[in-house]
Every structure is written in C-alpha cells, then in structure tokens.
Amino acid sequence: MWKKVLKVTVPLTLCLVLVLSSFAFTSCGGGGTTATEILIGASRDITGPQAGFQTYGFAPLYKAWIEEVNAAGGIDVGGKKLPVRLIEYDDASDTAACVRNIEKLCTQDHVNFLFGPTGTAMLFAAAPIANKNKTILLCGEGGATTLEPQLANMPYVFAVLNYSNHYQIPVFCDLIEAKGAKTVYICFMNDLHGAEYNLTMQSECGLRGITVVQAKSIPINITDFDPIVNEAKDLNPDVFCMFAYPDQNIPFMFTAMALNFNPKCLLIGPGCNFGFFPLTFGAALEGVCGEGAWNAKSSAAAAAFAAKVEPLVGGAGSMDWWGADVYQATLEYLKQAIEKAGTLDTEAILEVYRTTHFVTLLGDTYWDIQGNGVGGGLLPKECYLGQIGQWQNGVFEVVDNDANNTAPFIYPKPAWPVQ
Amino acid sequence: MNLSNINWKQLSKTFAAPLVILLALALMPFYGWEYGVSLFSHFLIYIILTVSWVMFSGATGYISLATAAFYGIGIYSAALLHPATGFSLPLIAVIIVSAAASFLVAFIVGAITLRLKGIYFAMFTFGLVLLLFQVINYVETSILGQRGRFVALESNETIYYYLLGIFVVTMIVTFFIKNTKYGLALRSIGENEDAAAHSGVNVTMVKVLIFAVSAALMSTVGVVMATKTIYVDASTAFNPMMSFSPALMAIFGGMANLYGPAVGAVIFSYVQEILQTGNLNNYYMLIFGSILIATILYMPQGLMGLIQNLWNRLKGAKRALTRG
Amino acid sequence: MALFLNIFIGGLLIGGIYSLVSMGLSLQYGVARVFNIAHGEFMMFGAFVTYWLQSLGVNPLIPTIVIAPLFFVVGFILYRTVFTGIRVRSPNPGVFESNGMLAAFGLYFIVQNIAVLIWGSTPYAFAYLNTSFGIGPSDFRVNRLVAAAFAVGIGLIFYLFLTSTRSGKAIRAAAQDSATAGLMGVDINFVLALCFGFGAAMAGIAGTLICICYPISTTMGLQYTVIATVIITLGGLGSIPGSFIGGLIIGIVYTAVNYWQPGLAVAACYVIFIILLLVRPKGIMGR
C-alpha cells in the first residue's frame, strides 16, 4: 500500500511545487530602450538577508516617487515629458550577482541612472561597475569611510547617506564629552560596517581623552548576548555603543533589560532609527540613542514629508528616521537636475550635479565633489537634518549640538521600566 | 612517429564536437553581445566548479561540500596578491599561487579526513567552509582592523578568456584522469573501497591527490571572479551556496560522462539568471530543492543518463522495426 | 567566581536546549540513517508557528501540544515517501546515506524557502519572562531556565519511552542492528519512520524553546543543525544520554568562548568536531 502511495504522492507534490513556482515566471522579462522613457536600474536584495530594506529603506521611497512622477506625466526633458520606468533585479546580497545585475542594467537594458544596492558592502561592488559603464549611481543605504578616497576616481558615484566619520560619531562624541563621560564599551559587528564604526569611535574617543574599556566584535549569527552584557556590567562604562544590525540590536536590548544593565548612555544602530524599535520596546526606549537623524520637527518640509511617508512605507513600524529624508532629497534633486539639463545625456547631468544647488526636503542641497571637483559626490554636513537621535516620549529627537537640534540631550538615560 | 597508426576517424569523432564548441566559445566576445560575455563567464564558473567537483566526488562517492572553501581561498589569494593599490602580481601568477595554496590545504584536509565515512566527510568539509569564514572574518575585522579588501579590476574579456582557459585545462585534466590508471583506481574506490585496497590500489594516496587537484582548479575560478566583484570580504568569499550548487548541478546533469555536469551547470545558472527579477529567487531555491529530490528519486543517472536511456530505447525500437 | 558561575550555569541552560535539538537529529541519523540537514529547518518552522500563535495571545509554551504531533506526522510521512523510496533503490547502506543526505538538502531548500515566502527573512523576537534571577553574584534569564527545564523533561520522558515500552525497545533494536531486528519480526520500515517522526517532533518543540529565548529568523536553521551535528558526534549517535552530555558540554564551551570572543564560538565547536573525528569518532556514549 505504501508503495502505491509513494508512487503517486511524491511526484505529485514535486510537480505541484514546480507548477506553482512556474506561475511566477510569466511576469519576468528584461527591458529594452526607447527614447520615450527615463530608465532607472537597481540591483537590490529582494530575497536575501537584507530584504527588510525593501520595506523600510530606500526602495519604498523611490517606488513611491516614480509613481508620483509618472502620475504627473513624467519628468520634463527639454520640453518633452518622459515617464520614468524602474528595472529592479534581485541580488540576494550576493556580490557576484550584484555585479552581474549592474552590468546587465548598463549594457543590456541601457539604463539612464542607477539606484544603489542594499547595504554598504554591495555598494563597493556596484560603484566601480557603474563608474566603468559611465552611469550615474545614486547610492542609497550605505556609505563608508573606505569609499571616500575612492570617490575621487569615481565621477559617476554619489553617496548620500551619512555614516561613521561623516559625521555621526564625531557629533556623538562631542555630546558625551560635554556631559563628562569617561569610559566607553564598544560592541561591533565583525563586518565592514561594524569595523568602520568601531575604528572611528576609537579614534574620536582618543582625541577627547575618553577611555575605551573594551571593543568586542560579534558575529552576524550571534544569539546569546548574556556574555557581552555581563562583561559590560562588570566594567561599568558610562557609554555603551552597539554597532550592529536590528537582528542583533533587538536581542541585545532584551538582554540588557533582563539583566538590568543600564549605562548612562546607550547608542544602538542601525535599527534604533526604525519605527519598529519603539513598537517593540515602548517606554523602555526612553533615552536610548541611535544614529540618524531627522523628525517631523526638523523643518516644515520634513513635517510634511513625515506625514506623507508613513502610509508610503506601510505603517509606523517601517518609518526610517535615519535615511528617509536624504533618500527623498536625492530623488527630488535628480528630478530637478534632469529638468535643468534638459537632456538625458549623462555628462550634461553630471555637470549639473557638480555645479548646482537645488532646494529639496533638506533645504539647500548640493554635492561636495571629491577629487578636486572631478570625482564623485558626497552630501556635505550642512545638508543633513541631524546625526544623532534619542528616543524621548516616542519621538526620535535630534540631539546634535547645533542648529539641527530638536530637543536637549538627556544624560544619564533613565532606568529601565519595571517589568 | 607513424601517422598512419592513428585512427583518424575515431579521433575526429571524439574531438570534433568539443573543438567546435570551444571555437564558438572563443569567438564569443566578437559577437557584439556585450552582456553575453558576462553571462557566459557566469556559466563557465559553474561549469568549472561542477566538473572539478565531479572529478573527485562523482567518482568516489565521497560528497565534498568544501567547494566554497577552495573558491574562497582563490578569492582571498586575489585580494592579497592582486590588490587594487600597492604591490600586485600578474593575474596568471596569482592563479598559480592560489592553485598551489588550495592544493596544499586540500592535501592536508584530505589526508586527515578522507579515512572518514561518507556523511562525516561531508559534514567535515562543510564545517571547513564555516571555520574558514569565521576565522578569517575574525582576523580581518578584529585583529587587522580591515574593512574588506579591493582587487584590481580586469576587463570582462580578460576574465572571460581566463575562465575559458581554466575550463579547457579542467576538461583536459578530467579526460586525463578518466583515461589513466588513476581514473580506474578512483572508480574502484567508489564501487568498493576495501576491495580496491586489497587489489593493490594505494587508496588514500589516490583519493587525497585527486581531491587536491580538484580543489586547485576550484580556487583558480575564485581568483578570476575576484577581479570581477572587486570588493572582497569573508562573507562574499565563503558563501555556502557555492558548496551546494556544484553538487546539485552535477547530480541533475548526471555524472556518467563529461557533458552531464556541464549541462547541469548551464541549465541551473541560466535558470538562476532569469529568476533575478522580483522575488523569484526564493522560487529558484524552492525549485532547486524539488529538482534535487526528484533527481535522486527518479533520475539517478541524471539528465544525460535519462537522455541516453531514451536514445537507446529509440535506437532499440528502430532496430526492432527493421527486423520486423 | 562570578565568571565561572556565568559560564557554567549559563552554559548548562543553553546546553539543555541544544540537547533537545540534537536528540532529534541523533534519532534521525543514529537510527533512521538519514542525515537530516533540514533538521534545523523543522526547528525554525516550529519556532515560527510558536511566534505566530503567541502573537495571537497564546502562552508560548502551549503550542508544543500542537506542534509535536503535527511535526511527528509530517516526519513520518516524509520518511515513508521520500526516504523509504531512496532506501529501496539504494544498493547498499552507504549509498542510502549519501543519497538520503542529498535529498535532505533538497528538503532544506524547500522548507526554508517556503518559510521565507511566508515570513520573509527579517528577524522576529518577543519578550517572554524577560527577567532575571540571581545565583550568588550572577544573574540568569528566567526564560532560559524554563526552556532548559522543559527540554530536560522531554528528554527524560522520551528516555523512559525508549527503555520501557515495546515500541521503544523496537527502536533500540533497530538502532543496534536494523537487519537483525527486521529478521526478529520488527517492522523495520515502520520503526525507522517512527524515529524520523520523533526527530521532527523534537525539532519542532526545540523551535518553541528557541523562540522563547532567542530572536528567530527563517535563515537560522543551518546554524543549529551544525551545532547539533557536533553534539551528536560528541555524545554518540542514537544515544539519548549522549545527546544530553554532548549538549551540556557544547553549551558550556560555547558560552565560555562567547565570553572571550563571540566571533569564534562556532569555530570553537568546529575545532572540537575535528579533534573528535580524529581521536574518538564514536563519541562519548558511542559503541
């Protein structure tokens, strides 16, 4: 009897899986070029470990922006309105696939612009290929000190997001130094992102005479934070920095709360800047800092954008109080640059990028061109709406010590609420 | 040398098809299909990895999941010896060094572990990938303070011709191993290891040697690919999928002849390529799994085995007709 | 002293959960001769079912009542269809082991990607008994204690089942020598499928316990499979006490390395694995 069942069920199940999957194939297909549209390509992590950024990162914003632009008839290119079309390929955070996708986008689909891939490491793979193919790449999530010297030779690459020494960590160190913090415990992810924040933090602390009592690297698949928290409790630092991703930051928060580890200042990110953090931790998040930062109080334009973006990204949990404003500004700048150039010719648009200030969500927006004015661009410090945020009464307040400030920096942070 | 002794008919039969295919591949960059060069490089990578995997695992039945480890050694060789800035060896020298390093590592690993039974060998080799990833990642980020490394960029054509060269070498090595006493020894190990040992085969030596040769070939692919992806860190170098894919491609294609693994590799890498849009990649993995089970259950000889069976049956039918 | 306590007791608590994960794999490989690479995926699925149920307001320990029988049936059917099919077609046990493992790889991809399609690849976590209790100078998590106690309880029940019931004795006979057991009138196909089913059920329960203590993601399975492999090699295949001893040892080693350098924890497990394979491949309780 079992033999009969075996003969029928297994092939049937396998066929079923195959048929169900093949349904999805029908929707695939590459793009061709016509002069009647503006093509934008992107190689994104749609199915891999960083797929979350498709819901709370750059992707929902550029998709909404394209919809909005097309609803208005497109972008005015030399008197003719052209619609925008997006070609998005999946790389699942595999560098080789990302490189192949970017090549395909440039040489086969002939896209006019590229949006950055997901995460800094992917950016490193994508930037040289985009540059080689002379296609403007607007980086989204990701940016790094390591990329800075290379930008001088990559005129087609524009990095928008702020990062460790550009200028989050210096701003943070100024804040804690002003409050008299003496010791810091650093816990960092052992990848490019973590290593870079760790090194920047160490050098900034060194400049200010703050002692780094421990700098410990953690692997991406870490689950047990008890050792880290117990050690930190023994060392009793004034400030604890957690340079890892949401996957690590959430369990770290739970552990710190359970073991009642409450340093005077807690910097967590990326992850702390996202809307799912207050949804997960509620009142316990009071006084916890994260990299970022912007909020509805930053400016009138920011308030309007904040109100608009929540339904766009699918609810309060997917709000990004670190990068959403600069991603949006990148898109607004792109539209104005195309309109000003009046052509889709890359060199002409590049010239606009190098020389022109536009008003965007961030206010006056322009590029700090590297390599003595012939390299790629970085967004200058004046353009950002903030560098360090702190959760206060459910708002990710900008606590920078400058004009961006929306609330005073709370130090020491309050105790964890009693559970 | 007496040319009349050579059976030209036999020789042309054996080599005509491969030479035509090779010529067509060699002219690839001149077709004016710019992306085609990248796409075929992608195919070649998997063909080389799969064929070198079959060279050892197909014949002996020892399932090696260390492909990603050797591929990663190749990538790191390129990162260390062919960096974007500073002292850099020519690519061909890097390939040779990497092949030697990989050969050595595989030789040591093989000497230690190849006395293990099948499953343990598979787990051990897979663990090797994880170990190399963790240790190298730890040393790079926590001890050296590295933030990834950059490899000098090579043009797509250079990469393509290097891969084509490695492909030819791989095929020649496979052909050579198959048609010498080593191949015979390997197959006898696969059929019955004890009997092979009793009949005078130096079982351990043959196993370890072939394992090391296949590892050397795998690492050369890594070197060439690193010049394409440019940015190197431990997680890109030691991707476990690089271990699983060649095994599946080989099983799907069939390991009985030289073409099977190559056909499997091309089919799977092409499917992967066309599923690169939307969230179809998850379906790729789902199909990957289903086909693996289906192949093991219903096509133990793989696709080429199936085709051969059908062909034989057709031939048989024809003969039956003429007889009737 | 505090450090020693932290490592020792913390390690035992984690080790308890690891034991349950590896007990299932030990049954599946030790008795049913299927090296189930997808073991961790079953665990992951169990964890996600628990997460889903607790988000509906159910106490996270209650889903085990549903998960255990459900996973048992799935495992049983899988063995009777796929793996028995392979077993029948394989000329010798060696070929069956290789092909069985490859089929398990297929299963791994299928289960994982179904989960990814449903839940995506982002991590999930919730707080359950997220407080601590003190032993001397050290603090430990209450949820780990509950999970470890649960794991030990299930291990004990299963051990009693193996030693004192008829089916349990048949399983032990099959573990020692399946051919002879078959000749002695044990329905070997049934017993092996039973083992595979029990293995899957334990993976499911372990998933629940993992879900209580740690954040979960759809890609976490393989990591636990690797740890479980080291544990069953250490403890001895098919031995329930062996899985427990191995689990506790690895738990302590893992915690100790975590205190020193978390980045090397998995590497340390692997080094133990290498040494074991070279020195005593049978494991501590192996015959």
PDB file of C-alpha atoms in Angstrom, chain C residues 117-229:
ATOM      1  CA  LEU C 117       7.946  33.203   1.275  1.00  0.00           C
ATOM      2  CA  ILE C 118       5.587  33.304   4.252  1.00  0.00           C
ATOM      3  CA  TRP C 119       7.576  35.239   6.854  1.00  0.00           C
ATOM      4  CA  GLY C 120      10.325  36.956   4.858  1.00  0.00           C
ATOM      5  CA  SER C 121      13.907  36.977   6.056  1.00  0.00           C
ATOM      6  CA  THR C 122      13.738  39.598   8.792  1.00  0.00           C
ATOM      7  CA  PRO C 123      14.190  38.546  12.412  1.00  0.00           C
ATOM      8  CA  TYR C 124      11.347  38.254  14.899  1.00  0.00           C
ATOM      9  CA  ALA C 125      11.538  38.489  18.659  1.00  0.00           C
ATOM     10  CA  PHE C 126       9.180  38.873  21.582  1.00  0.00           C
ATOM     11  CA  ALA C 127       9.637  39.140  25.317  1.00  0.00           C
ATOM     12  CA  TYR C 128       8.516  36.196  27.422  1.00  0.00           C
ATOM     13  CA  LEU C 129       9.556  36.054  31.095  1.00  0.00           C
ATOM     14  CA  ASN C 130      12.268  38.567  30.238  1.00  0.00           C
ATOM     15  CA  THR C 131      13.594  38.931  33.785  1.00  0.00           C
ATOM     16  CA  SER C 132      16.498  37.507  35.697  1.00  0.00           C
ATOM     17  CA  PHE C 133      17.159  35.539  38.855  1.00  0.00           C
ATOM     18  CA  GLY C 134      20.373  35.618  40.868  1.00  0.00           C
ATOM     19  CA  ILE C 135      22.666  32.819  41.944  1.00  0.00           C
ATOM     20  CA  GLY C 136      25.452  34.271  44.053  1.00  0.00           C
ATOM     21  CA  PRO C 137      26.946  37.212  42.219  1.00  0.00           C
ATOM     22  CA  SER C 138      25.484  36.253  38.825  1.00  0.00           C
ATOM     23  CA  ASP C 139      22.192  36.889  37.077  1.00  0.00           C
ATOM     24  CA  PHE C 140      20.466  34.439  34.751  1.00  0.00           C
ATOM     25  CA  ARG C 141      17.451  34.686  32.495  1.00  0.00           C
ATOM     26  CA  VAL C 142      14.208  33.130  33.694  1.00  0.00           C
ATOM     27  CA  ASN C 143      13.083  32.178  30.185  1.00  0.00           C
ATOM     28  CA  ARG C 144      16.248  30.117  29.656  1.00  0.00           C
ATOM     29  CA  LEU C 145      15.596  28.230  32.874  1.00  0.00           C
ATOM     30  CA  VAL C 146      12.056  27.422  31.793  1.00  0.00           C
ATOM     31  CA  ALA C 147      13.235  26.311  28.351  1.00  0.00           C
ATOM     32  CA  ALA C 148      16.050  24.169  29.741  1.00  0.00           C
ATOM     33  CA  ALA C 149      13.725  22.535  32.288  1.00  0.00           C
ATOM     34  CA  PHE C 150      11.228  21.821  29.539  1.00  0.00           C
ATOM     35  CA  ALA C 151      13.955  20.290  27.356  1.00  0.00           C
ATOM     36  CA  VAL C 152      15.237  18.068  30.139  1.00  0.00           C
ATOM     37  CA  GLY C 153      11.667  16.977  30.931  1.00  0.00           C
ATOM     38  CA  ILE C 154      11.011  15.952  27.342  1.00  0.00           C
ATOM     39  CA  GLY C 155      14.349  14.181  27.173  1.00  0.00           C
ATOM     40  CA  LEU C 156      13.506  12.187  30.310  1.00  0.00           C
ATOM     41  CA  ILE C 157      10.045  11.235  29.083  1.00  0.00           C
ATOM     42  CA  PHE C 158      11.475  10.062  25.798  1.00  0.00           C
ATOM     43  CA  TYR C 159      14.222   8.103  27.523  1.00  0.00           C
ATOM     44  CA  LEU C 160      11.599   6.313  29.646  1.00  0.00           C
ATOM     45  CA  PHE C 161       9.627   5.614  26.489  1.00  0.00           C
ATOM     46  CA  LEU C 162      12.667   4.034  24.854  1.00  0.00           C
ATOM     47  CA  THR C 163      13.592   1.876  27.816  1.00  0.00           C
ATOM     48  CA  SER C 164      10.200   0.705  28.999  1.00  0.00           C
ATOM     49  CA  THR C 165       7.759   0.397  26.097  1.00  0.00           C
ATOM     50  CA  ARG C 166       7.539  -2.122  23.280  1.00  0.00           C
ATOM     51  CA  SER C 167       7.963   0.442  20.505  1.00  0.00           C
ATOM     52  CA  GLY C 168      10.864   1.941  22.375  1.00  0.00           C
ATOM     53  CA  LYS C 169      12.585  -1.414  22.538  1.00  0.00           C
ATOM     54  CA  ALA C 170      11.979  -1.946  18.835  1.00  0.00           C
ATOM     55  CA  ILE C 171      13.652   1.405  18.157  1.00  0.00           C
ATOM     56  CA  ARG C 172      16.632   0.471  20.247  1.00  0.00           C
ATOM     57  CA  ALA C 173      16.885  -2.864  18.491  1.00  0.00           C
ATOM     58  CA  ALA C 174      16.781  -1.111  15.127  1.00  0.00           C
ATOM     59  CA  ALA C 175      19.459   1.309  16.279  1.00  0.00           C
ATOM     60  CA  GLN C 176      21.789  -1.553  17.117  1.00  0.00           C
ATOM     61  CA  ASP C 177      21.290  -3.674  14.041  1.00  0.00           C
ATOM     62  CA  SER C 178      18.386  -2.918  11.755  1.00  0.00           C
ATOM     63  CA  ALA C 179      18.842  -6.035   9.595  1.00  0.00           C
ATOM     64  CA  THR C 180      18.699  -8.414  12.542  1.00  0.00           C
ATOM     65  CA  ALA C 181      15.860  -6.506  14.130  1.00  0.00           C
ATOM     66  CA  GLY C 182      13.975  -6.904  10.852  1.00  0.00           C
ATOM     67  CA  LEU C 183      14.560 -10.643  10.948  1.00  0.00           C
ATOM     68  CA  MET C 184      13.340 -10.785  14.543  1.00  0.00           C
ATOM     69  CA  GLY C 185       9.940  -9.561  13.442  1.00  0.00           C
ATOM     70  CA  VAL C 186      10.295  -5.819  13.909  1.00  0.00           C
ATOM     71  CA  ASP C 187       8.520  -3.913  11.133  1.00  0.00           C
ATOM     72  CA  ILE C 188      11.672  -2.062  10.265  1.00  0.00           C
ATOM     73  CA  ASN C 189      10.190   0.438   7.812  1.00  0.00           C
ATOM     74  CA  PHE C 190       7.627   1.411  10.416  1.00  0.00           C
ATOM     75  CA  VAL C 191      10.177   1.766  13.201  1.00  0.00           C
ATOM     76  CA  LEU C 192      12.559   3.865  11.127  1.00  0.00           C
ATOM     77  CA  ALA C 193       9.739   6.160  10.062  1.00  0.00           C
ATOM     78  CA  LEU C 194       8.717   6.360  13.715  1.00  0.00           C
ATOM     79  CA  CYS C 195      12.218   7.544  14.604  1.00  0.00           C
ATOM     80  CA  PHE C 196      12.250  10.113  11.864  1.00  0.00           C
ATOM     81  CA  GLY C 197       8.864  11.337  13.055  1.00  0.00           C
ATOM     82  CA  PHE C 198      10.065  11.620  16.660  1.00  0.00           C
ATOM     83  CA  GLY C 199      13.105  13.506  15.422  1.00  0.00           C
ATOM     84  CA  ALA C 200      10.930  16.003  13.581  1.00  0.00           C
ATOM     85  CA  ALA C 201       8.637  16.401  16.617  1.00  0.00           C
ATOM     86  CA  MET C 202      11.614  17.146  18.843  1.00  0.00           C
ATOM     87  CA  ALA C 203      12.902  19.679  16.348  1.00  0.00           C
ATOM     88  CA  GLY C 204       9.508  21.359  16.470  1.00  0.00           C
ATOM     89  CA  ILE C 205       9.471  21.522  20.267  1.00  0.00           C
ATOM     90  CA  ALA C 206      13.057  22.758  20.298  1.00  0.00           C
ATOM     91  CA  GLY C 207      11.896  25.501  17.951  1.00  0.00           C
ATOM     92  CA  THR C 208       9.344  26.601  20.522  1.00  0.00           C
ATOM     93  CA  LEU C 209      12.022  26.769  23.217  1.00  0.00           C
ATOM     94  CA  ILE C 210      14.438  28.633  20.958  1.00  0.00           C
ATOM     95  CA  CYS C 211      11.666  31.083  20.145  1.00  0.00           C
ATOM     96  CA  ILE C 212      11.193  31.826  23.858  1.00  0.00           C
ATOM     97  CA  CYS C 213      14.878  32.566  24.448  1.00  0.00           C
ATOM     98  CA  TYR C 214      16.280  33.970  21.240  1.00  0.00           C
ATOM     99  CA  PRO C 215      15.241  36.064  18.262  1.00  0.00           C
ATOM    100  CA  ILE C 216      14.305  33.890  15.310  1.00  0.00           C
ATOM    101  CA  SER C 217      14.710  34.246  11.562  1.00  0.00           C
ATOM    102  CA  THR C 218      13.895  31.984   8.651  1.00  0.00           C
ATOM    103  CA  THR C 219      17.584  31.507   7.866  1.00  0.00           C
ATOM    104  CA  MET C 220      18.697  30.384  11.315  1.00  0.00           C
ATOM    105  CA  GLY C 221      18.204  26.640  10.832  1.00  0.00           C
ATOM    106  CA  LEU C 222      21.533  25.576   9.386  1.00  0.00           C
ATOM    107  CA  GLN C 223      23.463  27.088  12.266  1.00  0.00           C
ATOM    108  CA  TYR C 224      21.606  24.886  14.750  1.00  0.00           C
ATOM    109  CA  THR C 225      21.982  21.842  12.503  1.00  0.00           C
ATOM    110  CA  VAL C 226      25.743  22.344  12.557  1.00  0.00           C
ATOM    111  CA  ILE C 227      25.822  22.642  16.352  1.00  0.00           C
ATOM    112  CA  ALA C 228      23.585  19.588  16.667  1.00  0.00           C
ATOM    113  CA  THR C 229      25.910  17.620  14.382  1.00  0.00           C
TER     114      THR C 229
END
